[in-house]
Amino acid sequence: MVKKSEFPIFYARTQKEKHLPGSLVLSNESVDILTAERNFDISFTLTEITEISVHTPWEMTILQLRIGQTGHSVHLIAAWLVHILQTLEVMLPGKVNYEDPPGEFEEDAEEKLDGLDLHGGRPSLCAVPASTAKNSKSVTDAEAAEMGKVLQHMRSLALGIQDEQNRQLRQLDLLSDSIDKANERVRTDSRKISKLT
């Protein structure tokens, strides 16, 4: 059972259209999008949602595909996307898909590390005594694979956040330069006005 929750978003029918402010309302029966004026604009019942594609840590697309009919989609941008996704993964298990990060994840990295002598012939400081190792619970291959997927998703989110941070810093630098130029123009114009009076 999911508690009804509401999140501020920007949304559009496609990624390229102008995004409008609104709210995403998640409930046990549906996913609704309200306009800024609090009117219903888009509504999906949970059974209608085919897939949720997560592009970046703040962007996702909800898809509704029907055989023989036109599919519907909505692209969302939200600062609270991580919280939205936590709820959606409970409501729609298996329908939330994360796009791959820009870099390739090396599947054979563990095999490469196995061949290396990382301790130079010395015993590891992190070595677990044999008696402790027998009593500890081992991790299954399925659990390790799931952990790998989770770590890959976290890496993807971190890379997306880093890219957005770099983009925002460039924008702030441009804005700072523009403000400096505008301030200089105001000073110059003020001097000219004071000379005229």
PDB file of C-alpha atoms in Angstrom:
ATOM      1  CA  MET A   1       0.000   0.000   0.000  1.00  0.00           C
ATOM      2  CA  VAL A   2       1.477   3.319  -1.082  1.00  0.00           C
ATOM      3  CA  LYS A   3       0.593   6.571   0.644  1.00  0.00           C
ATOM      4  CA  LYS A   4      -0.799   9.163  -1.782  1.00  0.00           C
ATOM      5  CA  SER A   5       1.978  11.632  -2.514  1.00  0.00           C
ATOM      6  CA  GLU A   6       2.459  14.708  -4.663  1.00  0.00           C
ATOM      7  CA  PHE A   7       5.654  16.096  -6.215  1.00  0.00           C
ATOM      8  CA  PRO A   8       6.362  19.327  -8.137  1.00  0.00           C
ATOM      9  CA  ILE A   9       7.409  18.653 -11.745  1.00  0.00           C
ATOM     10  CA  PHE A  10       7.781  20.095 -15.222  1.00  0.00           C
ATOM     11  CA  TYR A  11       6.146  17.967 -17.909  1.00  0.00           C
ATOM     12  CA  ALA A  12       5.509  17.700 -21.644  1.00  0.00           C
ATOM     13  CA  ARG A  13       4.166  15.082 -24.057  1.00  0.00           C
ATOM     14  CA  THR A  14       7.650  14.641 -25.546  1.00  0.00           C
ATOM     15  CA  GLN A  15      11.183  15.475 -24.493  1.00  0.00           C
ATOM     16  CA  LYS A  16      11.522  18.218 -27.144  1.00  0.00           C
ATOM     17  CA  GLU A  17       8.309  20.128 -26.355  1.00  0.00           C
ATOM     18  CA  LYS A  18       8.145  23.043 -23.941  1.00  0.00           C
ATOM     19  CA  HIS A  19       7.748  21.723 -20.400  1.00  0.00           C
ATOM     20  CA  LEU A  20       5.004  23.154 -18.215  1.00  0.00           C
ATOM     21  CA  PRO A  21       4.954  23.376 -14.414  1.00  0.00           C
ATOM     22  CA  GLY A  22       2.654  21.000 -12.598  1.00  0.00           C
ATOM     23  CA  SER A  23       2.378  18.266 -10.002  1.00  0.00           C
ATOM     24  CA  LEU A  24       2.748  14.491 -10.161  1.00  0.00           C
ATOM     25  CA  VAL A  25       0.270  12.683  -7.899  1.00  0.00           C
ATOM     26  CA  LEU A  26       1.001   9.034  -7.087  1.00  0.00           C
ATOM     27  CA  SER A  27      -1.707   6.837  -5.584  1.00  0.00           C
ATOM     28  CA  ASN A  28      -2.491   3.121  -5.366  1.00  0.00           C
ATOM     29  CA  GLU A  29      -4.707   3.289  -8.466  1.00  0.00           C
ATOM     30  CA  SER A  30      -3.129   5.876 -10.753  1.00  0.00           C
ATOM     31  CA  VAL A  31      -0.404   8.297 -11.718  1.00  0.00           C
ATOM     32  CA  ASP A  32      -1.922  11.740 -12.335  1.00  0.00           C
ATOM     33  CA  ILE A  33      -0.444  14.973 -13.601  1.00  0.00           C
ATOM     34  CA  LEU A  34      -2.019  18.247 -12.511  1.00  0.00           C
ATOM     35  CA  THR A  35      -1.462  21.619 -14.133  1.00  0.00           C
ATOM     36  CA  ALA A  36      -0.122  24.572 -12.162  1.00  0.00           C
ATOM     37  CA  GLU A  37      -3.767  25.619 -11.691  1.00  0.00           C
ATOM     38  CA  ARG A  38      -4.452  22.192 -10.041  1.00  0.00           C
ATOM     39  CA  ASN A  39      -6.558  20.831 -12.944  1.00  0.00           C
ATOM     40  CA  PHE A  40      -6.155  17.237 -14.136  1.00  0.00           C
ATOM     41  CA  ASP A  41      -4.188  17.124 -17.385  1.00  0.00           C
ATOM     42  CA  ILE A  42      -2.903  13.553 -17.782  1.00  0.00           C
ATOM     43  CA  SER A  43      -3.875  10.389 -15.943  1.00  0.00           C
ATOM     44  CA  PHE A  44      -2.610   6.810 -16.199  1.00  0.00           C
ATOM     45  CA  THR A  45      -4.026   3.879 -14.278  1.00  0.00           C
ATOM     46  CA  LEU A  46      -1.237   1.641 -12.987  1.00  0.00           C
ATOM     47  CA  THR A  47      -2.269  -1.183 -15.322  1.00  0.00           C
ATOM     48  CA  GLU A  48      -2.034   1.128 -18.360  1.00  0.00           C
ATOM     49  CA  ILE A  49       1.625   2.030 -17.769  1.00  0.00           C
ATOM     50  CA  THR A  50       3.873  -0.062 -20.004  1.00  0.00           C
ATOM     51  CA  GLU A  51       7.253   1.306 -18.993  1.00  0.00           C
ATOM     52  CA  ILE A  52       8.973   4.092 -17.115  1.00  0.00           C
ATOM     53  CA  SER A  53      12.283   5.087 -18.705  1.00  0.00           C
ATOM     54  CA  VAL A  54      14.723   6.964 -16.477  1.00  0.00           C
ATOM     55  CA  HIS A  55      17.091   9.104 -18.575  1.00  0.00           C
ATOM     56  CA  THR A  56      18.979  11.103 -15.924  1.00  0.00           C
ATOM     57  CA  PRO A  57      18.673  11.667 -12.162  1.00  0.00           C
ATOM     58  CA  TRP A  58      15.989  14.293 -12.862  1.00  0.00           C
ATOM     59  CA  GLU A  59      14.325  13.147 -16.135  1.00  0.00           C
ATOM     60  CA  MET A  60      12.019  10.250 -16.952  1.00  0.00           C
ATOM     61  CA  THR A  61       9.355   9.250 -19.470  1.00  0.00           C
ATOM     62  CA  ILE A  62       6.150   7.360 -18.680  1.00  0.00           C
ATOM     63  CA  LEU A  63       4.997   5.206 -21.616  1.00  0.00           C
ATOM     64  CA  GLN A  64       1.576   3.746 -22.315  1.00  0.00           C
ATOM     65  CA  LEU A  65       1.557   1.489 -25.372  1.00  0.00           C
ATOM     66  CA  ARG A  66      -1.580  -0.230 -26.671  1.00  0.00           C
ATOM     67  CA  ILE A  67      -1.860  -2.757 -29.478  1.00  0.00           C
ATOM     68  CA  GLY A  68      -3.690  -1.246 -32.433  1.00  0.00           C
ATOM     69  CA  GLN A  69      -3.907   2.200 -30.833  1.00  0.00           C
ATOM     70  CA  THR A  70      -1.722   5.234 -30.541  1.00  0.00           C
ATOM     71  CA  GLY A  71       0.585   5.095 -27.532  1.00  0.00           C
ATOM     72  CA  HIS A  72       0.834   7.931 -25.048  1.00  0.00           C
ATOM     73  CA  SER A  73       3.848   9.259 -23.232  1.00  0.00           C
ATOM     74  CA  VAL A  74       4.775  12.072 -20.897  1.00  0.00           C
ATOM     75  CA  HIS A  75       8.258  13.390 -20.198  1.00  0.00           C
ATOM     76  CA  LEU A  76       8.914  14.629 -16.659  1.00  0.00           C
ATOM     77  CA  ILE A  77      11.649  16.728 -15.095  1.00  0.00           C
ATOM     78  CA  ALA A  78      11.720  16.715 -11.304  1.00  0.00           C
ATOM     79  CA  ALA A  79      14.198  17.618  -8.596  1.00  0.00           C
ATOM     80  CA  TRP A  80      12.577  14.925  -6.435  1.00  0.00           C
ATOM     81  CA  LEU A  81      12.906  12.184  -9.061  1.00  0.00           C
ATOM     82  CA  VAL A  82      14.823   9.876  -6.727  1.00  0.00           C
ATOM     83  CA  HIS A  83      11.883   9.935  -4.275  1.00  0.00           C
ATOM     84  CA  ILE A  84       9.383   9.521  -7.108  1.00  0.00           C
ATOM     85  CA  LEU A  85      11.278   6.483  -8.407  1.00  0.00           C
ATOM     86  CA  GLN A  86      11.377   4.866  -4.976  1.00  0.00           C
ATOM     87  CA  THR A  87       7.586   4.989  -4.877  1.00  0.00           C
ATOM     88  CA  LEU A  88       7.140   3.921  -8.517  1.00  0.00           C
ATOM     89  CA  GLU A  89       9.406   0.894  -8.069  1.00  0.00           C
ATOM     90  CA  VAL A  90       7.092  -0.296  -5.287  1.00  0.00           C
ATOM     91  CA  MET A  91       3.936   0.475  -7.296  1.00  0.00           C
ATOM     92  CA  LEU A  92       5.203  -0.873 -10.646  1.00  0.00           C
ATOM     93  CA  PRO A  93       7.805  -3.570 -10.017  1.00  0.00           C
ATOM     94  CA  GLY A  94       9.792  -4.429 -13.128  1.00  0.00           C
ATOM     95  CA  LYS A  95       8.468  -1.519 -15.195  1.00  0.00           C
ATOM     96  CA  VAL A  96      11.098   1.069 -14.185  1.00  0.00           C
ATOM     97  CA  ASN A  97      14.053   0.908 -16.595  1.00  0.00           C
ATOM     98  CA  TYR A  98      17.221   2.913 -16.164  1.00  0.00           C
ATOM     99  CA  GLU A  99      19.120   3.938 -19.269  1.00  0.00           C
ATOM    100  CA  ASP A 100      22.765   2.849 -19.359  1.00  0.00           C
ATOM    101  CA  PRO A 101      25.368   5.342 -18.151  1.00  0.00           C
ATOM    102  CA  PRO A 102      27.629   6.993 -20.740  1.00  0.00           C
ATOM    103  CA  GLY A 103      30.651   4.803 -19.820  1.00  0.00           C
ATOM    104  CA  GLU A 104      30.815   1.054 -20.366  1.00  0.00           C
ATOM    105  CA  PHE A 105      30.706  -1.137 -17.278  1.00  0.00           C
ATOM    106  CA  GLU A 106      33.425  -3.790 -17.431  1.00  0.00           C
ATOM    107  CA  GLU A 107      31.904  -7.205 -16.817  1.00  0.00           C
ATOM    108  CA  ASP A 108      35.309  -8.907 -16.722  1.00  0.00           C
ATOM    109  CA  ALA A 109      36.878  -6.507 -14.169  1.00  0.00           C
ATOM    110  CA  GLU A 110      36.666  -9.148 -11.420  1.00  0.00           C
ATOM    111  CA  GLU A 111      38.496 -11.688 -13.605  1.00  0.00           C
ATOM    112  CA  LYS A 112      41.267  -9.145 -14.257  1.00  0.00           C
ATOM    113  CA  LEU A 113      41.653  -8.478 -10.536  1.00  0.00           C
ATOM    114  CA  ASP A 114      41.754 -12.178  -9.660  1.00  0.00           C
ATOM    115  CA  GLY A 115      45.013 -12.584 -11.603  1.00  0.00           C
ATOM    116  CA  LEU A 116      46.778  -9.772  -9.729  1.00  0.00           C
ATOM    117  CA  ASP A 117      48.809 -10.194  -6.539  1.00  0.00           C
ATOM    118  CA  LEU A 118      47.629  -7.077  -4.736  1.00  0.00           C
ATOM    119  CA  HIS A 119      49.510  -7.780  -1.500  1.00  0.00           C
ATOM    120  CA  GLY A 120      52.960  -8.555  -2.907  1.00  0.00           C
ATOM    121  CA  GLY A 121      53.091 -11.997  -1.285  1.00  0.00           C
ATOM    122  CA  ARG A 122      52.093 -10.650   2.156  1.00  0.00           C
ATOM    123  CA  PRO A 123      48.890 -11.669   3.889  1.00  0.00           C
ATOM    124  CA  SER A 124      46.054  -9.197   3.449  1.00  0.00           C
ATOM    125  CA  LEU A 125      45.209  -6.869   6.322  1.00  0.00           C
ATOM    126  CA  CYS A 126      41.557  -7.459   5.445  1.00  0.00           C
ATOM    127  CA  ALA A 127      41.808 -11.238   5.400  1.00  0.00           C
ATOM    128  CA  VAL A 128      38.995 -12.967   7.259  1.00  0.00           C
ATOM    129  CA  PRO A 129      40.057 -15.766   9.614  1.00  0.00           C
ATOM    130  CA  ALA A 130      38.906 -19.225   8.488  1.00  0.00           C
ATOM    131  CA  SER A 131      36.677 -19.724  11.560  1.00  0.00           C
ATOM    132  CA  THR A 132      34.849 -16.437  10.863  1.00  0.00           C
ATOM    133  CA  ALA A 133      34.506 -17.192   7.153  1.00  0.00           C
ATOM    134  CA  LYS A 134      32.757 -20.507   7.905  1.00  0.00           C
ATOM    135  CA  ASN A 135      30.215 -18.804  10.169  1.00  0.00           C
ATOM    136  CA  SER A 136      29.495 -15.850   7.851  1.00  0.00           C
ATOM    137  CA  LYS A 137      26.723 -15.970   5.277  1.00  0.00           C
ATOM    138  CA  SER A 138      27.969 -16.131   1.697  1.00  0.00           C
ATOM    139  CA  VAL A 139      26.504 -14.028  -1.076  1.00  0.00           C
ATOM    140  CA  THR A 140      24.746 -15.874  -3.898  1.00  0.00           C
ATOM    141  CA  ASP A 141      25.377 -15.105  -7.549  1.00  0.00           C
ATOM    142  CA  ALA A 142      21.880 -13.640  -7.874  1.00  0.00           C
ATOM    143  CA  GLU A 143      22.470 -11.302  -4.921  1.00  0.00           C
ATOM    144  CA  ALA A 144      25.831 -10.258  -6.348  1.00  0.00           C
ATOM    145  CA  ALA A 145      24.242  -9.594  -9.749  1.00  0.00           C
ATOM    146  CA  GLU A 146      21.477  -7.528  -8.135  1.00  0.00           C
ATOM    147  CA  MET A 147      24.066  -5.556  -6.161  1.00  0.00           C
ATOM    148  CA  GLY A 148      25.985  -4.959  -9.404  1.00  0.00           C
ATOM    149  CA  LYS A 149      22.825  -3.602 -11.062  1.00  0.00           C
ATOM    150  CA  VAL A 150      22.139  -1.307  -8.108  1.00  0.00           C
ATOM    151  CA  LEU A 151      25.718  -0.018  -8.143  1.00  0.00           C
ATOM    152  CA  GLN A 152      25.537   0.539 -11.902  1.00  0.00           C
ATOM    153  CA  HIS A 153      22.327   2.563 -11.471  1.00  0.00           C
ATOM    154  CA  MET A 154      23.962   4.600  -8.701  1.00  0.00           C
ATOM    155  CA  ARG A 155      26.970   5.222 -10.946  1.00  0.00           C
ATOM    156  CA  SER A 156      24.637   6.333 -13.736  1.00  0.00           C
ATOM    157  CA  LEU A 157      22.871   8.758 -11.404  1.00  0.00           C
ATOM    158  CA  ALA A 158      26.206  10.117 -10.138  1.00  0.00           C
ATOM    159  CA  LEU A 159      27.493  10.663 -13.688  1.00  0.00           C
ATOM    160  CA  GLY A 160      24.263  12.407 -14.644  1.00  0.00           C
ATOM    161  CA  ILE A 161      24.473  14.668 -11.598  1.00  0.00           C
ATOM    162  CA  GLN A 162      28.092  15.488 -12.410  1.00  0.00           C
ATOM    163  CA  ASP A 163      27.192  16.368 -16.025  1.00  0.00           C
ATOM    164  CA  GLU A 164      24.331  18.587 -14.856  1.00  0.00           C
ATOM    165  CA  GLN A 165      26.567  20.263 -12.275  1.00  0.00           C
ATOM    166  CA  ASN A 166      29.170  21.054 -14.956  1.00  0.00           C
ATOM    167  CA  ARG A 167      26.457  22.430 -17.258  1.00  0.00           C
ATOM    168  CA  GLN A 168      25.042  24.597 -14.470  1.00  0.00           C
ATOM    169  CA  LEU A 169      28.521  25.916 -13.565  1.00  0.00           C
ATOM    170  CA  ARG A 170      29.089  26.939 -17.203  1.00  0.00           C
ATOM    171  CA  GLN A 171      25.721  28.724 -17.181  1.00  0.00           C
ATOM    172  CA  LEU A 172      26.620  30.523 -13.946  1.00  0.00           C
ATOM    173  CA  ASP A 173      29.940  31.656 -15.452  1.00  0.00           C
ATOM    174  CA  LEU A 174      28.088  33.081 -18.482  1.00  0.00           C
ATOM    175  CA  LEU A 175      25.560  34.765 -16.212  1.00  0.00           C
ATOM    176  CA  SER A 176      28.332  36.243 -14.053  1.00  0.00           C
ATOM    177  CA  ASP A 177      30.053  37.684 -17.136  1.00  0.00           C
ATOM    178  CA  SER A 178      26.772  39.205 -18.330  1.00  0.00           C
ATOM    179  CA  ILE A 179      26.153  40.775 -14.922  1.00  0.00           C
ATOM    180  CA  ASP A 180      29.667  42.251 -14.871  1.00  0.00           C
ATOM    181  CA  LYS A 181      29.102  43.802 -18.324  1.00  0.00           C
ATOM    182  CA  ALA A 182      25.702  45.157 -17.283  1.00  0.00           C
ATOM    183  CA  ASN A 183      27.146  46.673 -14.090  1.00  0.00           C
ATOM    184  CA  GLU A 184      29.915  48.356 -16.078  1.00  0.00           C
ATOM    185  CA  ARG A 185      27.338  49.786 -18.513  1.00  0.00           C
ATOM    186  CA  VAL A 186      25.262  51.126 -15.608  1.00  0.00           C
ATOM    187  CA  ARG A 187      28.357  52.787 -14.077  1.00  0.00           C
ATOM    188  CA  THR A 188      29.317  54.305 -17.440  1.00  0.00           C
ATOM    189  CA  ASP A 189      25.785  55.585 -18.044  1.00  0.00           C
ATOM    190  CA  SER A 190      25.605  56.985 -14.490  1.00  0.00           C
ATOM    191  CA  ARG A 191      28.850  58.906 -15.050  1.00  0.00           C
ATOM    192  CA  LYS A 192      27.532  60.311 -18.344  1.00  0.00           C
ATOM    193  CA  ILE A 193      24.248  61.362 -16.703  1.00  0.00           C
ATOM    194  CA  SER A 194      26.034  63.043 -13.800  1.00  0.00           C
ATOM    195  CA  LYS A 195      28.250  64.967 -16.275  1.00  0.00           C
ATOM    196  CA  LEU A 196      25.185  66.178 -18.152  1.00  0.00           C
ATOM    197  CA  THR A 197      23.487  67.486 -15.020  1.00  0.00           C
TER     198      THR A 197
END
